[in-house]
Short mmCIF file of C-alpha atoms in Angstrom, two decimals:
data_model
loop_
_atom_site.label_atom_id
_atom_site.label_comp_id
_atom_site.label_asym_id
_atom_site.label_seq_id
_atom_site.Cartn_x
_atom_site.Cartn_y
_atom_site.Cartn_z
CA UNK A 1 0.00 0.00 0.00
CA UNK A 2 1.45 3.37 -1.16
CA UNK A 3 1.27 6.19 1.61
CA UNK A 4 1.41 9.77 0.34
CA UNK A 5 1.48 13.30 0.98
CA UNK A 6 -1.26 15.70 -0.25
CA UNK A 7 0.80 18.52 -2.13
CA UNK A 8 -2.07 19.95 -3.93
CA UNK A 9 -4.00 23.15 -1.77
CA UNK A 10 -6.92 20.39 -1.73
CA UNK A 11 -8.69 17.28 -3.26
CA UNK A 12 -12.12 16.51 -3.57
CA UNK A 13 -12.76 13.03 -1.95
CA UNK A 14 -16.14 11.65 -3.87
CA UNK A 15 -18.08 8.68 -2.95
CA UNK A 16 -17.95 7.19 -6.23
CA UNK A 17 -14.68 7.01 -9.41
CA UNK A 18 -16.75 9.96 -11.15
CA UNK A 19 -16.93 13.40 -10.96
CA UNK A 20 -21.20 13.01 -10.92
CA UNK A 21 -20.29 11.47 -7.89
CA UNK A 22 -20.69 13.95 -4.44
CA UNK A 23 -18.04 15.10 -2.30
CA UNK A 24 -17.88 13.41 0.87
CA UNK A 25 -14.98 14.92 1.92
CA UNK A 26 -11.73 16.55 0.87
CA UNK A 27 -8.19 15.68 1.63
CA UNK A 28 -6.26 19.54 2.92
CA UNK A 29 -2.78 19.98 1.72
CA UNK A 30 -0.31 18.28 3.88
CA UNK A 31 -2.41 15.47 4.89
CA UNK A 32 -1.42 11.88 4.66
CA UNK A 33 -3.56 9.48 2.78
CA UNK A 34 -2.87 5.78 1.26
CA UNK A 35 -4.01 4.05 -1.85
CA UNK A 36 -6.46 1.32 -1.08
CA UNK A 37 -8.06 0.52 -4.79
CA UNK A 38 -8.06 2.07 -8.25
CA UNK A 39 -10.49 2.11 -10.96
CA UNK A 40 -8.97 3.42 -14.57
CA UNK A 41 -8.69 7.18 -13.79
CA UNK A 42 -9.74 7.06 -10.42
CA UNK A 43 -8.09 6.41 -6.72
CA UNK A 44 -9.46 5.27 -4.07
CA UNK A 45 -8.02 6.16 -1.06
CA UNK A 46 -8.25 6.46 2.64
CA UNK A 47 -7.39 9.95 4.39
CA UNK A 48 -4.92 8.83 7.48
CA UNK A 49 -6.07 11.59 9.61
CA UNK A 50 -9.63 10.11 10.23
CA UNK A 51 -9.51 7.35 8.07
CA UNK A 52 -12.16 8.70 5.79
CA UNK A 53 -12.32 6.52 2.30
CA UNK A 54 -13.17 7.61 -1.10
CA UNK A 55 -12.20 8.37 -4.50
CA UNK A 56 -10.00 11.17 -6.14
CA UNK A 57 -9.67 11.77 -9.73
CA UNK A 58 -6.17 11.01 -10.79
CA UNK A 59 -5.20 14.31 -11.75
CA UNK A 60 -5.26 15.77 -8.82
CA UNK A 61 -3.27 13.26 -7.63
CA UNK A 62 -0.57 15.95 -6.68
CA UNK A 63 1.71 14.18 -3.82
CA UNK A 64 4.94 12.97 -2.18
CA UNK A 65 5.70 9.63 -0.75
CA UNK A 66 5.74 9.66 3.05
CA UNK A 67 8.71 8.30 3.38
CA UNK A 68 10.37 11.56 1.57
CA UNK A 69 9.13 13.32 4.73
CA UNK A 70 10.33 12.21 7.73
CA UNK A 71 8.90 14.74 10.94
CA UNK A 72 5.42 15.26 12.36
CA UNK A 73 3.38 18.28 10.87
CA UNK A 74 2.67 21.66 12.13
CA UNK A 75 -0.89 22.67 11.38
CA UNK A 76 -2.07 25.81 10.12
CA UNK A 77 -4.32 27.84 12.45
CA UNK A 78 -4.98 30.75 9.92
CA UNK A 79 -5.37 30.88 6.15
CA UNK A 80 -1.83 31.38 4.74
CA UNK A 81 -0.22 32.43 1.58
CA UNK A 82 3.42 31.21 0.63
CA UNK A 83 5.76 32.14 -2.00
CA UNK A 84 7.90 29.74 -3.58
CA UNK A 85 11.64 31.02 -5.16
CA UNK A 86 9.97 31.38 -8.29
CA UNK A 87 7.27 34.11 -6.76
CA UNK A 88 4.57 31.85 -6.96
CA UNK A 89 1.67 32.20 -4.87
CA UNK A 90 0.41 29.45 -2.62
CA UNK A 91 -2.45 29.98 -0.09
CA UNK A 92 -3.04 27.20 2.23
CA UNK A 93 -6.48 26.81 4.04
CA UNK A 94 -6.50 26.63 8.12
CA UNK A 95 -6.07 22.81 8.86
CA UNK A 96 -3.59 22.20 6.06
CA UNK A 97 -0.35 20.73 7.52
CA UNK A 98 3.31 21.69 6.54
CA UNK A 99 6.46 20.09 7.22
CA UNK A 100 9.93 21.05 8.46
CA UNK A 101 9.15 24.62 9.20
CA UNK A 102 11.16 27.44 10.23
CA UNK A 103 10.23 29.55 12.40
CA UNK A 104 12.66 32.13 11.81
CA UNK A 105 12.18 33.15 8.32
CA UNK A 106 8.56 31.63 8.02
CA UNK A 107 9.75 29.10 5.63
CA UNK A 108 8.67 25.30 5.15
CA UNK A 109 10.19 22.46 2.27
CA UNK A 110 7.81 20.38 0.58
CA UNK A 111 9.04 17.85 -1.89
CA UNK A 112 12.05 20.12 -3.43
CA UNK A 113 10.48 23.49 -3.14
CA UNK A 114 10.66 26.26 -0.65
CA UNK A 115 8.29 27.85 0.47
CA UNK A 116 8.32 31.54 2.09
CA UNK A 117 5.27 33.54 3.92
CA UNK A 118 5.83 37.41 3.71
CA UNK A 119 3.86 37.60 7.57
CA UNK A 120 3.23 36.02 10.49
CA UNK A 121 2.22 32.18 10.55
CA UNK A 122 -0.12 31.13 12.97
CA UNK A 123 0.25 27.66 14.34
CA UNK A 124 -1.98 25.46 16.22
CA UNK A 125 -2.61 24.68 18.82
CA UNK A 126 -3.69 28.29 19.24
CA UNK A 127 -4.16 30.07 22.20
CA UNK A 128 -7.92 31.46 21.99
CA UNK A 129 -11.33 29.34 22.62
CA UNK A 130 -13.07 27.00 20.62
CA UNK A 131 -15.57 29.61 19.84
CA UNK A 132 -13.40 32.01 18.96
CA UNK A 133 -11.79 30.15 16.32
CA UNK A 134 -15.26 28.79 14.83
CA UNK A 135 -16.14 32.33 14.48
CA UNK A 136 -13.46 33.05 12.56
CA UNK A 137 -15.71 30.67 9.82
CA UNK A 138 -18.66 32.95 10.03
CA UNK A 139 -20.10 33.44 6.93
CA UNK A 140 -18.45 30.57 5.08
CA UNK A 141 -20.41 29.04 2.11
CA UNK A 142 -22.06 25.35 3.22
CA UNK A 143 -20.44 22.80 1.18
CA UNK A 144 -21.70 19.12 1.38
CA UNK A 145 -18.25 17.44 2.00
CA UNK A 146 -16.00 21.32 2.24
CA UNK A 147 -13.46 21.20 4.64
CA UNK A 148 -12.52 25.43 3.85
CA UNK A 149 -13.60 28.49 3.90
CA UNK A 150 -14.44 28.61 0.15
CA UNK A 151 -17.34 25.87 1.13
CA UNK A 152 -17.70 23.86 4.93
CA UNK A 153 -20.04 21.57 6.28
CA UNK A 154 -21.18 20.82 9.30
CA UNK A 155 -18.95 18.46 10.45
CA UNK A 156 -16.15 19.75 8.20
CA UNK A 157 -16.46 23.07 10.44
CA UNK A 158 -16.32 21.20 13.94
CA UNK A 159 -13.21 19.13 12.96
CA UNK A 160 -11.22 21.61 11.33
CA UNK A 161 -11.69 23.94 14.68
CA UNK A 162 -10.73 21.51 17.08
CA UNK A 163 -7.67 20.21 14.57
CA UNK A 164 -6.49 23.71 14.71
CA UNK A 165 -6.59 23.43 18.69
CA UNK A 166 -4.74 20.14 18.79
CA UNK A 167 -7.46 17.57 19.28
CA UNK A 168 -8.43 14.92 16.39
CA UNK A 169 -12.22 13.69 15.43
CA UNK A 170 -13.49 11.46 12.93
CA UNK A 171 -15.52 13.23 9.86
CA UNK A 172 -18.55 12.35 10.08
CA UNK A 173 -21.47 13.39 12.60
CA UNK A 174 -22.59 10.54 13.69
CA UNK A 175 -19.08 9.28 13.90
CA UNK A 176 -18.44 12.60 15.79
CA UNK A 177 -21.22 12.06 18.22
CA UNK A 178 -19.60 8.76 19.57
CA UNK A 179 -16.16 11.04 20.55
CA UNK A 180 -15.55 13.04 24.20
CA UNK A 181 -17.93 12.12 26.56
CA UNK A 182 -21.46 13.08 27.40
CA UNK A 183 -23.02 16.18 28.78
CA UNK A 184 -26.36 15.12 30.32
CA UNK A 185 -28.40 18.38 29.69
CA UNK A 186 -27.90 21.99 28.00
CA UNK A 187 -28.19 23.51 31.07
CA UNK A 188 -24.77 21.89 31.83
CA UNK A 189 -22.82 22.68 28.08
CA UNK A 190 -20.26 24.59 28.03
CA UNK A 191 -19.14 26.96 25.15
CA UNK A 192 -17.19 24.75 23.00
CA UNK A 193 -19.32 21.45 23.47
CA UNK A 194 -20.80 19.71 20.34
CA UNK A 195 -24.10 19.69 20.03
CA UNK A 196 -25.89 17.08 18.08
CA UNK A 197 -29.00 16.54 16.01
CA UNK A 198 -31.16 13.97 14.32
CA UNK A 199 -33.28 13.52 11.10
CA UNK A 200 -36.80 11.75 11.43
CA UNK A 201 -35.37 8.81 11.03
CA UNK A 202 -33.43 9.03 14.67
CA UNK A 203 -29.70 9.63 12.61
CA UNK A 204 -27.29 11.84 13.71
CA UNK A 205 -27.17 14.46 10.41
CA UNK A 206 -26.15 18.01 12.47
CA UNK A 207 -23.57 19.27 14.47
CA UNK A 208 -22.75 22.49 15.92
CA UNK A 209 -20.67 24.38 19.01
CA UNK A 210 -22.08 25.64 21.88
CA UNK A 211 -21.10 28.95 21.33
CA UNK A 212 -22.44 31.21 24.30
CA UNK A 213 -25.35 30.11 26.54
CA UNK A 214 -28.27 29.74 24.30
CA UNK A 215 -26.26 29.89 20.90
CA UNK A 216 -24.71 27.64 18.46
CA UNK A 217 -21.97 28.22 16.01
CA UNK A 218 -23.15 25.87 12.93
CA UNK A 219 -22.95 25.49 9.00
CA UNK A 220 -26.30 25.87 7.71
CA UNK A 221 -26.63 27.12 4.40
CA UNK A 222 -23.26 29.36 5.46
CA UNK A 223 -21.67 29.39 9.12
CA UNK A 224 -23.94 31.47 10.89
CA UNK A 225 -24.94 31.82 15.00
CA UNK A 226 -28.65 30.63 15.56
CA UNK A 227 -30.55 30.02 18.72
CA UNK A 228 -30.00 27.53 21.02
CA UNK A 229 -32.63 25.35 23.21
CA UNK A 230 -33.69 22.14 25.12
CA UNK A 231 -35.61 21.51 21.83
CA UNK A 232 -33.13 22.33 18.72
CA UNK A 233 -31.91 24.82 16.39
CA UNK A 234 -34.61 28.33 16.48
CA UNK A 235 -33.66 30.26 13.37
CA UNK A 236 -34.87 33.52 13.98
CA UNK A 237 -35.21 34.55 9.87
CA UNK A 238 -37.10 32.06 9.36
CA UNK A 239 -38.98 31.82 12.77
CA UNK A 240 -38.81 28.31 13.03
CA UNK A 241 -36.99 25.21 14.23
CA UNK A 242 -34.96 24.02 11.94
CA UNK A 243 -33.26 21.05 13.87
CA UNK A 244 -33.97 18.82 16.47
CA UNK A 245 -31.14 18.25 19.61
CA UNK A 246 -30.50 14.95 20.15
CA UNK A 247 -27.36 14.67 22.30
CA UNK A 248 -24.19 16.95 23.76
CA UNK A 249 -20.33 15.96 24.01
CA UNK A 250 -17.33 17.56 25.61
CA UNK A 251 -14.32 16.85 23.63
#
């Protein structure tokens, strides 16, 4: 099994070898993934960070072996733009992980390129809340499957804010929804918690952060602050709930 280094900004991960296919999820620049199957112009392959599986078309298939790379990543905190020697631009999303960097000249090497930021870097884990860095998202396009702030869902949102403050969770939801441990009633949440929420058919298909006492920080048609209460989700423009609570955990 080959296991490689996402040098592209980011991938599309689809459920299916096709483009018709919908993103599930997307692999960030930086992030280690591993061929598990392959289908004429397709890939399948299985994200290492949360072990997430799908299928990328082959020409985005921009990447290093791991073994050119041998020390653990630092992770972005902010979105950052690098210049390589030949002036090229290359902005990096928050979540993206680079490798061998210097902190002295803001510099990092991948493959056999340099690569130089004219400011500050930010690295995680940063010192600032949970809530603090969601909001930072606010206004961010929903994206079934996004993982950036060109397009996020909701799930993509929670674990790219608490990667960026040093603390790993699967993809998905319902996956989500299994991780921390529980917090028996709102009353008890604490800004930062992850609230969850179910379709009629009892599934996990929301999640959010508790982001102040009776508010939640979620991607819902964009990242936006909504009401919070025992019963769901009360969006105020539309003067209705729009999801139903079904559980709270503390990461």
């Amino acid at each position: 099994m080959e296991h490689l280094i996402c040098a592209n900004v980011f991938v599309p991960v689809r459920t299916g070898p096709s483009h018709k296919s919908e993103q599930g999820s997307q692999i960030l620049f930086g992030e280690k993934y591993s061929i598990i199957d392959r289908s004429a112009d397709w890939l399948k392959v299985r994200n290492e960070y949360d072990n997430y599986e799908g299928w990328i078309d082959n020409d985005h298939h921009i990447f290093l072996r791991t073994n050119d790379i041998k020390v653990e990543p630092d992770i972005l905190a902010n979105i950052t733009s690098f210049i390589d020697v030949n002036g090229n631009k290359l902005t990096l999303e928050a979540g993206s992980e680079i490798y061998n960097f210097n902190k002295n000249d803001r510099s990092f090497i991948m493959g056999d390129k340099l690569y130089i930021a004219p400011t500050e870097v930010s690295i995680a884990p940063v010192n600032e809340s949970i809530t603090d860095t969601a909001a930072r998202f606010i206004n961010c396009p929903y994206l079934w499957g996004g993982k950036t702030s060109g397009g996020i869902d909701c799930s993509g949102l929670t674990q790219v804010v608490y990667k960026i403050h040093g603390e790993k969770i699967p993809r998905d939801s319902y996956i989500q929804a299994e991780a921390g441990r529980p917090v028996s009633f709102l009353e008890e949440a604490e800004p930062g918690d992850l609230l969850f929420f179910d379709n009629e058919q009892g599934k996990i298909s929301h999640v959010g952060i508790l982001f102040s006492s009776g508010y939640i920080i979620h991607s819902s048609g964009m990242v936006r602050i909504d009401r919070i209460d025992h019963q769901g989700i009360y969006n105020n423009e539309l003067k209705k709930y729009t999801h139903r609570l079904r559980t709270i955990r503390r990461i």
